[in-house]
Coordinates of C-alpha atoms in Angstrom, one line a residue:
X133 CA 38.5 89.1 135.4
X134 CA 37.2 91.5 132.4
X135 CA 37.0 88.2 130.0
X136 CA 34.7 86.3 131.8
X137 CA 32.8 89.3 133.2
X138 CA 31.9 89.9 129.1
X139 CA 31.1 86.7 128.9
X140 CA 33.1 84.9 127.7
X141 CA 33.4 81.0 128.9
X142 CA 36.6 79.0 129.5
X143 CA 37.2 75.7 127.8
X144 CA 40.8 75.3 129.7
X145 CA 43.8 77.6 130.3
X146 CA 46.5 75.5 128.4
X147 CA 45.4 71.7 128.3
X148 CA 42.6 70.5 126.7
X149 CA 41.5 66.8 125.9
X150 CA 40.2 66.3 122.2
X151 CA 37.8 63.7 121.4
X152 CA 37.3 63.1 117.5
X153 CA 36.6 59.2 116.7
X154 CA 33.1 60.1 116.9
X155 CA 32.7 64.1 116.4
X156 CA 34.6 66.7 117.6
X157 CA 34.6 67.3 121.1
X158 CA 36.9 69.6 123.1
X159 CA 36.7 68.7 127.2
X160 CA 38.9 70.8 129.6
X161 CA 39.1 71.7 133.6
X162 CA 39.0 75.3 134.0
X163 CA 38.8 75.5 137.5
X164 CA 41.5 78.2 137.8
X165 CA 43.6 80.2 135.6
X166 CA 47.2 80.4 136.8
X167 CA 48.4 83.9 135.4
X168 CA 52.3 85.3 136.0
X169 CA 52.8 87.3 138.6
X170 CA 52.7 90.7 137.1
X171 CA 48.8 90.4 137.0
X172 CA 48.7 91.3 140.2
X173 CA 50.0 94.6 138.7
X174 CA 47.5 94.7 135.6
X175 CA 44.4 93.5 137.3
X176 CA 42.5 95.6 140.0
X177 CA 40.3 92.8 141.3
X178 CA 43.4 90.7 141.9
X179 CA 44.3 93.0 144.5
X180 CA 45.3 91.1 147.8
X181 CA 46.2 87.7 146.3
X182 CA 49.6 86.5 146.4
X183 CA 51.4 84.9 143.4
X184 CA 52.9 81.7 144.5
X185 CA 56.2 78.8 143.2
X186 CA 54.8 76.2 140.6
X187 CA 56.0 73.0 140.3
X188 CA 57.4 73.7 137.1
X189 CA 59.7 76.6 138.8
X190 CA 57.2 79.9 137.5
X191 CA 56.0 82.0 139.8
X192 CA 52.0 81.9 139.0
X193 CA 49.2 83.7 140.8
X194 CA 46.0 81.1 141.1
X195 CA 42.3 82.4 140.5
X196 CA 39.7 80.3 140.6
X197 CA 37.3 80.8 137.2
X198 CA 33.6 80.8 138.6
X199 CA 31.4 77.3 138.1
X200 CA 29.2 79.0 135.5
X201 CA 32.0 80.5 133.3
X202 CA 33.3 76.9 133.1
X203 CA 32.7 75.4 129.6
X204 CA 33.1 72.1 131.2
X205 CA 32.8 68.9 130.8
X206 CA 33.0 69.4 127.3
X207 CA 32.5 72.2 124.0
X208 CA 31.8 71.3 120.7
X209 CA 31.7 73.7 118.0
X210 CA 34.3 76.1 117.1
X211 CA 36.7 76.9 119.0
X212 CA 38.9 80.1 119.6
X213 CA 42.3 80.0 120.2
X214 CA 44.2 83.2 121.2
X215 CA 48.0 83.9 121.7
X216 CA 49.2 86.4 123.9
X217 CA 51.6 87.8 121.3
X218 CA 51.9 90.3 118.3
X219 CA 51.5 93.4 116.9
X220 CA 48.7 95.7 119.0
X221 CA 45.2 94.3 118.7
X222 CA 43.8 91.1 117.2
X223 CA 44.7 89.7 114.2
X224 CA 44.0 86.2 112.4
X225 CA 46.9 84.1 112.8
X226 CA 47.9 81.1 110.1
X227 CA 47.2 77.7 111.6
X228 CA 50.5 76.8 110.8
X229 CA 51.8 78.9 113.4
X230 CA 49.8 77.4 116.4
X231 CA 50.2 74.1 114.8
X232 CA 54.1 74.3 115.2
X233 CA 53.7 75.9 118.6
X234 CA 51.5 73.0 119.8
X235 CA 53.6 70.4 118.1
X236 CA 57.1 71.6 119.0
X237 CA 56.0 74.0 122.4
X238 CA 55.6 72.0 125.1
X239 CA 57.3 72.7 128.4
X240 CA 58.7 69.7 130.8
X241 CA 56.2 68.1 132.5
X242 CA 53.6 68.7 129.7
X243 CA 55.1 66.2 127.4
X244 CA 53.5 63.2 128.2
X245 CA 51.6 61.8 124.5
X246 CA 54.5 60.9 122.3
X247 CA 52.4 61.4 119.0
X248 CA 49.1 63.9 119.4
X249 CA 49.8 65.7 115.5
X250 CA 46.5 64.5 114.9
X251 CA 44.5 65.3 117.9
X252 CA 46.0 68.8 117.2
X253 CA 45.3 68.6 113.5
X254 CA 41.2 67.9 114.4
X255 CA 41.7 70.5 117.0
X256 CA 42.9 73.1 114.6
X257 CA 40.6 72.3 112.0
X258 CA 37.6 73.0 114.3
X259 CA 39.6 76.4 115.5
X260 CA 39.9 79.8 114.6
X261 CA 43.4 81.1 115.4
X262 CA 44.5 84.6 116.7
X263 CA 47.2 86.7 118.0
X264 CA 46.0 89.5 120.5
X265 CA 48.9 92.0 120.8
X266 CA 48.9 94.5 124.1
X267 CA 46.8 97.5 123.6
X268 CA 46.6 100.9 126.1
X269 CA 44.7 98.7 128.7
X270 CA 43.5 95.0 129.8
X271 CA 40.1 96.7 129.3
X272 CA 40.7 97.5 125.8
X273 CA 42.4 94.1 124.7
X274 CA 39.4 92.2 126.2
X275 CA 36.7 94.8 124.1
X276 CA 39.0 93.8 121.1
X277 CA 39.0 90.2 121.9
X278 CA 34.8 89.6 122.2
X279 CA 33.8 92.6 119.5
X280 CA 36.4 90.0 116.7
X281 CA 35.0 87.0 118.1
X282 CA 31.6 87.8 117.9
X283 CA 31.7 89.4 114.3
X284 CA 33.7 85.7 113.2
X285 CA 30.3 84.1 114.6
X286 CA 27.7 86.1 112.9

């Protein structure tokens, strides 16, 4: 997929554990993305796979993310959080915004912690945030997506 082939590494696709009692650690499992069907449509390399029923009732075509583009066990640092959403390109997003999506978001079946506001308030305060709107090409968004990155960690 064009993200990991610039290089980019994969904490976890949607479910992270945070560890912050004694510094911030972030450990996920990215041993495959699941991506809606329509990928097949928007990825060339995906050609010949087959979207298949989720438990959850979604229709989700599995790819398996390489061993060495797995950030796994665990990433400290800063991280970068990015929602598919919004105007064309990538723009900064206010914390807030993730905060209530992560808070108040959660699909059946992903609800299991009863209180996590503050594992997502260490989480966010060790995050940058972003929206990355659809641009003319998959090729483009991910060229958007590592050129903003990189210039935030310069």
């Amino acid at each position: 997929m064009p993200v990991l082939s610039a290089g980019a590494r994969i904490v976890a696709e949607d479910s992270v554990c945070i560890s912050y009692r004694e510094g911030f650690a972030v450990w996920g499992c990215a041993r495959e993305i699941g991506l809606r069907a329509d990928a097949l449509s928007l990825f060339a390399d995906l050609a010949g796979r087959e979207a298949t029923p989720q438990p959850n009732g979604k229709t989700k075509l599995i790819v398996p993310v390489p061993p060495e583009k797995q950030a796994y066990p665990k990433h400290t640092g800063t991280v970068d959080l990015v929602l598919l959403e919004g105007a064309p390109g990538m723009h900064r997003l206010d914390p807030d915004v993730v905060r209530q999506r992560l808070l108040n978001g959660r699909e059946s079946g992903f609800d299991l912690a009863t209180d996590y506001a503050d594992a997502v308030n260490v989480l966010l305060s060790h995050a940058r945030t972003w929206s990355l709107g659809r641009l003319e090409s998959i090729e483009e968004m991910v060229e958007v997506m590592i050129a903003r990155i990189k210039a935030e960690s310069a």
